[in-house]
Amino acid sequence: MSKHYGKLVVFMFCFALMAGCQQDKEAAKKPAKEEQAVKAEGKETPKQQPDERSSTFSSDAPELPANLEGALKYTAGKFSAKETKDLDDEVKAELSTVPKFPENADEEQYDTLIRYLYSLYKRDYVDPREALKAQQVGAAPASQDAPAEKGTYNVEVILDSSGSMANKMGLKTRMELAKEAIRKFAASLPKEANISLRVYGHKGTGAEKDKQLSCGSNELVYSPQSFNASGLDTALGKFKPAGWTPLAGAIKAAQDDLAAYKGKENKNIIYIVSDGIETCGGNPVAAAESLKASGIDPVVNIIGFDVNAKDAEQLHSIAKAAGGIYKNVQNQDQLQNEFQKSIQESLDWINWKNKESLNALTKSNNQMLDIYGLTNEWRAKIRQEQYLVQFSLVELDSQGKITNKQNYEIFERAKGFFNKEIELVDELEKTLIQSTKQDLDTTLKQIDSIYEQNVSQK
C-alpha cells in the first residue's frame, strides 16, 4: 500500500471521527397551544405583560453541533471576539431581551437558551487536519562531485598482513603497494576526518607452530586521529607480511575501535584490504553482521587485492553481511582508485542519509507542534465559550430572568456539551499525532532502504 493511499485512509478516518461521534439531536417540539378566545359579555381577557410575567423563550439559533465537523461549519457568533473576564453593556443589553423563565420551565426551554447563548459566543476554529502533510524523500546525490557536508568522518583501514601479502606484483610486493596506496589515500581525506589503521596476521609465520601467535596478532597501529604524515609512516613501518589471516578477529576489533563514534552525528567508514580468506577458524560473516548491528552504522568497503575466485566468494559474503560493498583489484592503480572512489561515494551517501533523516525528523516535529498548537487553541476556545455561557447565566440570574436553581441546571447541561467537544478534540489529536509518527517511521525506513541499496553490494 502506498504512502499516499495510507494518508487518504487517515484523512477518511479523521473525517469519520469528526462527523460521526454522535448523532444530531432532534429536538422534540411540542404542539403550540391554540389560543382560546374567552369572551364574557363582549370582553376579552387582558394580554400578558412580558416584563411582569414569565413566558416561553424561543430562538431561531441553530442546533448545537453534534460533532467536530459541525462545529467547524457553525457560523461564528456576534460576540465571538468578546473576552471572558466581564460581560460588557452590549452583551448585557442583548441578554435583557430574554424573557423571564417560568419556574416550571422544561428541558426543551433549557436547551433553547443554551443554543441561543452558544450562537452568540461561538468562535471560529482552524481544522487541525490542515497540519497533516505527507513526507517526501529528497533526491539522491546528483553526482560524485557533489560537495560533502561538513562534519567529522572516521575512517578505519584494516590491512591484511599475512604471509601472502609478500607476494610480488611487478617489482613490488602486495604489501608495499598497499602501504603506498593507504598513504596517498590518507593524505587526500578531508582535514576534519579521523583515520585509523589496524593490521592483522603480522606476527609469527605461516607455519603450523606459529598459528596461535599469528592468529592472535591484531593491532591498532594508528589510533583514530587526524592525518599526520610522519605518524602514519611510523605506523606503516611497524609491520610486514608474516603469518595467518585472523580476519574475523580484526572485524570484531574494528567495532571496538569505533565504539566511541556511535550515533547519526558521526560518519564511519571501514576499508578492509585483504588478499585472502579467514584461516584462523573465525567466522568473519558473523563478525560483519555484528558490526552492522552495533550502532556504529559504518559504510563497509572490502577490497580484494588480486584475490582468486574462491576467496572472492567469502569476501563478497562478508561485505553483504556488513551491508557493504566488495571490489576486487588487480594492481596498485586500481587499489588507489577504489579508495578514492569509495570514499567520495560513501561520503555523498552518508551526507544524503543524514540530511534526509534530519529533514524528516524536523518536518515531523514541526507537524506535531502544529497539531498540538491547533488542538490546544481549539480547546481554549471551547472553554472560552463555556465561560461566557456561564457568565451569561449568572447575568440572567441577576436580572431575575432565571432562578438560581435554573442557573445551575442549565449550566450543568451546557457543561456536558462542552466537555463532550473537548473529548472529541482530544481523540482527533491522538489520531493525527499517531498518523504523523507512522508517516515518519515509513519515511525513515524508505531513506534507509535507498541508502542500503546504494552502499551495499547489489
mmCIF file with all atom_site columns, C-alpha atoms in Angstrom, residues 3-123:
data_model
loop_
_atom_site.group_PDB
_atom_site.id
_atom_site.type_symbol
_atom_site.label_atom_id
_atom_site.label_alt_id
_atom_site.label_comp_id
_atom_site.label_asym_id
_atom_site.label_entity_id
_atom_site.label_seq_id
_atom_site.pdbx_PDB_ins_code
_atom_site.Cartn_x
_atom_site.Cartn_y
_atom_site.Cartn_z
_atom_site.occupancy
_atom_site.B_iso_or_equiv
_atom_site.pdbx_formal_charge
_atom_site.auth_seq_id
_atom_site.auth_comp_id
_atom_site.auth_asym_id
_atom_site.auth_atom_id
_atom_site.pdbx_PDB_model_num
ATOM 1   C CA . LYS A 1 3   ? 2.100   6.164  1.498  1.00 0.00 ? 3   LYS A CA 1
ATOM 2   C CA . HIS A 1 4   ? -0.393  8.441  -0.190 1.00 0.00 ? 4   HIS A CA 1
ATOM 3   C CA . TYR A 1 5   ? -3.115  5.804  -0.055 1.00 0.00 ? 5   TYR A CA 1
ATOM 4   C CA . GLY A 1 6   ? -2.350  5.354  3.644  1.00 0.00 ? 6   GLY A CA 1
ATOM 5   C CA . LYS A 1 7   ? -2.590  9.108  4.130  1.00 0.00 ? 7   LYS A CA 1
ATOM 6   C CA . LEU A 1 8   ? -6.005  9.091  2.420  1.00 0.00 ? 8   LEU A CA 1
ATOM 7   C CA . VAL A 1 9   ? -7.156  6.393  4.848  1.00 0.00 ? 9   VAL A CA 1
ATOM 8   C CA . VAL A 1 10  ? -6.077  8.570  7.784  1.00 0.00 ? 10  VAL A CA 1
ATOM 9   C CA . PHE A 1 11  ? -7.989  11.547 6.424  1.00 0.00 ? 11  PHE A CA 1
ATOM 10  C CA . MET A 1 12  ? -11.094 9.399  5.918  1.00 0.00 ? 12  MET A CA 1
ATOM 11  C CA . PHE A 1 13  ? -10.782 8.124  9.480  1.00 0.00 ? 13  PHE A CA 1
ATOM 12  C CA . CYS A 1 14  ? -10.402 11.653 10.838 1.00 0.00 ? 14  CYS A CA 1
ATOM 13  C CA . PHE A 1 15  ? -13.454 12.740 8.851  1.00 0.00 ? 15  PHE A CA 1
ATOM 14  C CA . ALA A 1 16  ? -15.471 9.866  10.287 1.00 0.00 ? 16  ALA A CA 1
ATOM 15  C CA . LEU A 1 17  ? -14.198 10.721 13.759 1.00 0.00 ? 17  LEU A CA 1
ATOM 16  C CA . MET A 1 18  ? -15.300 14.327 13.416 1.00 0.00 ? 18  MET A CA 1
ATOM 17  C CA . ALA A 1 19  ? -18.565 13.660 11.647 1.00 0.00 ? 19  ALA A CA 1
ATOM 18  C CA . GLY A 1 20  ? -19.830 10.513 13.332 1.00 0.00 ? 20  GLY A CA 1
ATOM 19  C CA . CYS A 1 21  ? -19.076 10.735 17.021 1.00 0.00 ? 21  CYS A CA 1
ATOM 20  C CA . GLN A 1 22  ? -22.655 11.439 17.999 1.00 0.00 ? 22  GLN A CA 1
ATOM 21  C CA . GLN A 1 23  ? -25.936 11.890 16.236 1.00 0.00 ? 23  GLN A CA 1
ATOM 22  C CA . ASP A 1 24  ? -27.688 15.194 15.915 1.00 0.00 ? 24  ASP A CA 1
ATOM 23  C CA . LYS A 1 25  ? -30.339 15.599 18.477 1.00 0.00 ? 25  LYS A CA 1
ATOM 24  C CA . GLU A 1 26  ? -33.792 16.054 17.109 1.00 0.00 ? 26  GLU A CA 1
ATOM 25  C CA . ALA A 1 27  ? -35.492 18.428 19.371 1.00 0.00 ? 27  ALA A CA 1
ATOM 26  C CA . ALA A 1 28  ? -38.948 17.236 20.144 1.00 0.00 ? 28  ALA A CA 1
ATOM 27  C CA . LYS A 1 29  ? -41.214 20.080 19.510 1.00 0.00 ? 29  LYS A CA 1
ATOM 28  C CA . LYS A 1 30  ? -44.417 20.346 21.424 1.00 0.00 ? 30  LYS A CA 1
ATOM 29  C CA . PRO A 1 31  ? -47.510 21.476 19.589 1.00 0.00 ? 31  PRO A CA 1
ATOM 30  C CA . ALA A 1 32  ? -48.251 25.041 20.305 1.00 0.00 ? 32  ALA A CA 1
ATOM 31  C CA . LYS A 1 33  ? -51.348 25.541 22.331 1.00 0.00 ? 33  LYS A CA 1
ATOM 32  C CA . GLU A 1 34  ? -54.126 27.219 20.480 1.00 0.00 ? 34  GLU A CA 1
ATOM 33  C CA . GLU A 1 35  ? -55.094 30.468 21.941 1.00 0.00 ? 35  GLU A CA 1
ATOM 34  C CA . GLN A 1 36  ? -58.649 30.248 23.206 1.00 0.00 ? 36  GLN A CA 1
ATOM 35  C CA . ALA A 1 37  ? -60.743 33.323 22.831 1.00 0.00 ? 37  ALA A CA 1
ATOM 36  C CA . VAL A 1 38  ? -62.573 33.934 26.025 1.00 0.00 ? 38  VAL A CA 1
ATOM 37  C CA . LYS A 1 39  ? -65.485 36.186 25.758 1.00 0.00 ? 39  LYS A CA 1
ATOM 38  C CA . ALA A 1 40  ? -67.501 37.352 28.653 1.00 0.00 ? 40  ALA A CA 1
ATOM 39  C CA . GLU A 1 41  ? -70.233 39.734 27.822 1.00 0.00 ? 41  GLU A CA 1
ATOM 40  C CA . GLY A 1 42  ? -68.257 41.011 24.832 1.00 0.00 ? 42  GLY A CA 1
ATOM 41  C CA . LYS A 1 43  ? -64.993 41.421 26.767 1.00 0.00 ? 43  LYS A CA 1
ATOM 42  C CA . GLU A 1 44  ? -61.565 39.716 26.185 1.00 0.00 ? 44  GLU A CA 1
ATOM 43  C CA . THR A 1 45  ? -59.085 38.778 28.888 1.00 0.00 ? 45  THR A CA 1
ATOM 44  C CA . PRO A 1 46  ? -56.216 41.259 29.278 1.00 0.00 ? 46  PRO A CA 1
ATOM 45  C CA . LYS A 1 47  ? -52.889 40.408 27.440 1.00 0.00 ? 47  LYS A CA 1
ATOM 46  C CA . GLN A 1 48  ? -49.939 39.115 29.491 1.00 0.00 ? 48  GLN A CA 1
ATOM 47  C CA . GLN A 1 49  ? -47.145 41.651 30.011 1.00 0.00 ? 49  GLN A CA 1
ATOM 48  C CA . PRO A 1 50  ? -43.690 40.087 29.259 1.00 0.00 ? 50  PRO A CA 1
ATOM 49  C CA . ASP A 1 51  ? -41.928 42.280 31.789 1.00 0.00 ? 51  ASP A CA 1
ATOM 50  C CA . GLU A 1 52  ? -44.222 41.196 34.590 1.00 0.00 ? 52  GLU A CA 1
ATOM 51  C CA . ARG A 1 53  ? -44.874 37.540 33.932 1.00 0.00 ? 53  ARG A CA 1
ATOM 52  C CA . SER A 1 54  ? -42.850 34.561 32.656 1.00 0.00 ? 54  SER A CA 1
ATOM 53  C CA . SER A 1 55  ? -43.193 33.330 29.099 1.00 0.00 ? 55  SER A CA 1
ATOM 54  C CA . THR A 1 56  ? -41.808 30.627 26.804 1.00 0.00 ? 56  THR A CA 1
ATOM 55  C CA . PHE A 1 57  ? -38.418 31.539 25.335 1.00 0.00 ? 57  PHE A CA 1
ATOM 56  C CA . SER A 1 58  ? -37.942 30.882 21.635 1.00 0.00 ? 58  SER A CA 1
ATOM 57  C CA . SER A 1 59  ? -34.888 31.302 19.416 1.00 0.00 ? 59  SER A CA 1
ATOM 58  C CA . ASP A 1 60  ? -34.020 30.657 15.791 1.00 0.00 ? 60  ASP A CA 1
ATOM 59  C CA . ALA A 1 61  ? -30.423 29.716 16.754 1.00 0.00 ? 61  ALA A CA 1
ATOM 60  C CA . PRO A 1 62  ? -29.200 26.535 15.004 1.00 0.00 ? 62  PRO A CA 1
ATOM 61  C CA . GLU A 1 63  ? -28.982 23.240 16.825 1.00 0.00 ? 63  GLU A CA 1
ATOM 62  C CA . LEU A 1 64  ? -25.757 22.669 18.734 1.00 0.00 ? 64  LEU A CA 1
ATOM 63  C CA . PRO A 1 65  ? -23.137 20.931 16.564 1.00 0.00 ? 65  PRO A CA 1
ATOM 64  C CA . ALA A 1 66  ? -23.309 17.178 17.055 1.00 0.00 ? 66  ALA A CA 1
ATOM 65  C CA . ASN A 1 67  ? -19.663 16.609 16.083 1.00 0.00 ? 67  ASN A CA 1
ATOM 66  C CA . LEU A 1 68  ? -16.432 18.441 15.267 1.00 0.00 ? 68  LEU A CA 1
ATOM 67  C CA . GLU A 1 69  ? -17.263 18.677 11.586 1.00 0.00 ? 69  GLU A CA 1
ATOM 68  C CA . GLY A 1 70  ? -20.434 20.518 12.542 1.00 0.00 ? 70  GLY A CA 1
ATOM 69  C CA . ALA A 1 71  ? -18.504 22.769 14.916 1.00 0.00 ? 71  ALA A CA 1
ATOM 70  C CA . LEU A 1 72  ? -16.136 23.775 12.099 1.00 0.00 ? 72  LEU A CA 1
ATOM 71  C CA . LYS A 1 73  ? -19.053 24.715 9.860  1.00 0.00 ? 73  LYS A CA 1
ATOM 72  C CA . TYR A 1 74  ? -21.037 26.526 12.568 1.00 0.00 ? 74  TYR A CA 1
ATOM 73  C CA . THR A 1 75  ? -21.048 30.297 11.964 1.00 0.00 ? 75  THR A CA 1
ATOM 74  C CA . ALA A 1 76  ? -19.132 32.445 14.445 1.00 0.00 ? 76  ALA A CA 1
ATOM 75  C CA . GLY A 1 77  ? -21.350 34.375 16.850 1.00 0.00 ? 77  GLY A CA 1
ATOM 76  C CA . LYS A 1 78  ? -21.892 38.134 17.003 1.00 0.00 ? 78  LYS A CA 1
ATOM 77  C CA . PHE A 1 79  ? -19.923 38.235 20.281 1.00 0.00 ? 79  PHE A CA 1
ATOM 78  C CA . SER A 1 80  ? -17.237 35.732 19.270 1.00 0.00 ? 80  SER A CA 1
ATOM 79  C CA . ALA A 1 81  ? -14.486 38.273 19.943 1.00 0.00 ? 81  ALA A CA 1
ATOM 80  C CA . LYS A 1 82  ? -15.621 39.037 23.491 1.00 0.00 ? 82  LYS A CA 1
ATOM 81  C CA . GLU A 1 83  ? -13.294 38.357 26.386 1.00 0.00 ? 83  GLU A CA 1
ATOM 82  C CA . THR A 1 84  ? -14.311 36.056 29.221 1.00 0.00 ? 84  THR A CA 1
ATOM 83  C CA . LYS A 1 85  ? -13.453 38.401 32.089 1.00 0.00 ? 85  LYS A CA 1
ATOM 84  C CA . ASP A 1 86  ? -16.561 40.583 32.213 1.00 0.00 ? 86  ASP A CA 1
ATOM 85  C CA . LEU A 1 87  ? -19.778 40.974 30.273 1.00 0.00 ? 87  LEU A CA 1
ATOM 86  C CA . ASP A 1 88  ? -19.932 44.472 28.808 1.00 0.00 ? 88  ASP A CA 1
ATOM 87  C CA . ASP A 1 89  ? -23.025 46.656 28.365 1.00 0.00 ? 89  ASP A CA 1
ATOM 88  C CA . GLU A 1 90  ? -23.593 45.430 24.805 1.00 0.00 ? 90  GLU A CA 1
ATOM 89  C CA . VAL A 1 91  ? -23.839 41.822 25.961 1.00 0.00 ? 91  VAL A CA 1
ATOM 90  C CA . LYS A 1 92  ? -25.996 42.722 28.958 1.00 0.00 ? 92  LYS A CA 1
ATOM 91  C CA . ALA A 1 93  ? -28.386 44.623 26.689 1.00 0.00 ? 93  ALA A CA 1
ATOM 92  C CA . GLU A 1 94  ? -28.677 41.546 24.462 1.00 0.00 ? 94  GLU A CA 1
ATOM 93  C CA . LEU A 1 95  ? -29.407 39.330 27.455 1.00 0.00 ? 95  LEU A CA 1
ATOM 94  C CA . SER A 1 96  ? -32.067 41.729 28.726 1.00 0.00 ? 96  SER A CA 1
ATOM 95  C CA . THR A 1 97  ? -34.261 40.712 25.763 1.00 0.00 ? 97  THR A CA 1
ATOM 96  C CA . VAL A 1 98  ? -34.552 37.186 27.153 1.00 0.00 ? 98  VAL A CA 1
ATOM 97  C CA . PRO A 1 99  ? -37.986 36.802 28.802 1.00 0.00 ? 99  PRO A CA 1
ATOM 98  C CA . LYS A 1 100 ? -38.374 35.565 32.333 1.00 0.00 ? 100 LYS A CA 1
ATOM 99  C CA . PHE A 1 101 ? -38.433 31.784 32.516 1.00 0.00 ? 101 PHE A CA 1
ATOM 100 C CA . PRO A 1 102 ? -41.367 30.138 34.289 1.00 0.00 ? 102 PRO A CA 1
ATOM 101 C CA . GLU A 1 103 ? -40.419 28.252 37.428 1.00 0.00 ? 103 GLU A CA 1
ATOM 102 C CA . ASN A 1 104 ? -41.571 25.015 35.811 1.00 0.00 ? 104 ASN A CA 1
ATOM 103 C CA . ALA A 1 105 ? -39.558 25.538 32.605 1.00 0.00 ? 105 ALA A CA 1
ATOM 104 C CA . ASP A 1 106 ? -38.725 22.194 30.988 1.00 0.00 ? 106 ASP A CA 1
ATOM 105 C CA . GLU A 1 107 ? -35.530 20.816 29.445 1.00 0.00 ? 107 GLU A CA 1
ATOM 106 C CA . GLU A 1 108 ? -36.577 21.919 25.981 1.00 0.00 ? 108 GLU A CA 1
ATOM 107 C CA . GLN A 1 109 ? -36.583 25.522 27.131 1.00 0.00 ? 109 GLN A CA 1
ATOM 108 C CA . TYR A 1 110 ? -33.228 24.989 28.834 1.00 0.00 ? 110 TYR A CA 1
ATOM 109 C CA . ASP A 1 111 ? -31.745 23.640 25.592 1.00 0.00 ? 111 ASP A CA 1
ATOM 110 C CA . THR A 1 112 ? -33.214 26.531 23.607 1.00 0.00 ? 112 THR A CA 1
ATOM 111 C CA . LEU A 1 113 ? -31.449 29.012 25.881 1.00 0.00 ? 113 LEU A CA 1
ATOM 112 C CA . ILE A 1 114 ? -28.175 27.074 25.604 1.00 0.00 ? 114 ILE A CA 1
ATOM 113 C CA . ARG A 1 115 ? -28.442 27.123 21.798 1.00 0.00 ? 115 ARG A CA 1
ATOM 114 C CA . TYR A 1 116 ? -29.096 30.858 21.866 1.00 0.00 ? 116 TYR A CA 1
ATOM 115 C CA . LEU A 1 117 ? -26.144 31.633 24.143 1.00 0.00 ? 117 LEU A CA 1
ATOM 116 C CA . TYR A 1 118 ? -23.815 29.339 22.175 1.00 0.00 ? 118 TYR A CA 1
ATOM 117 C CA . SER A 1 119 ? -24.776 31.118 18.946 1.00 0.00 ? 119 SER A CA 1
ATOM 118 C CA . LEU A 1 120 ? -23.718 34.432 20.492 1.00 0.00 ? 120 LEU A CA 1
ATOM 119 C CA . TYR A 1 121 ? -20.228 33.336 21.568 1.00 0.00 ? 121 TYR A CA 1
ATOM 120 C CA . LYS A 1 122 ? -19.243 30.608 19.086 1.00 0.00 ? 122 LYS A CA 1
ATOM 121 C CA . ARG A 1 123 ? -15.615 31.066 17.995 1.00 0.00 ? 123 ARG A CA 1
#
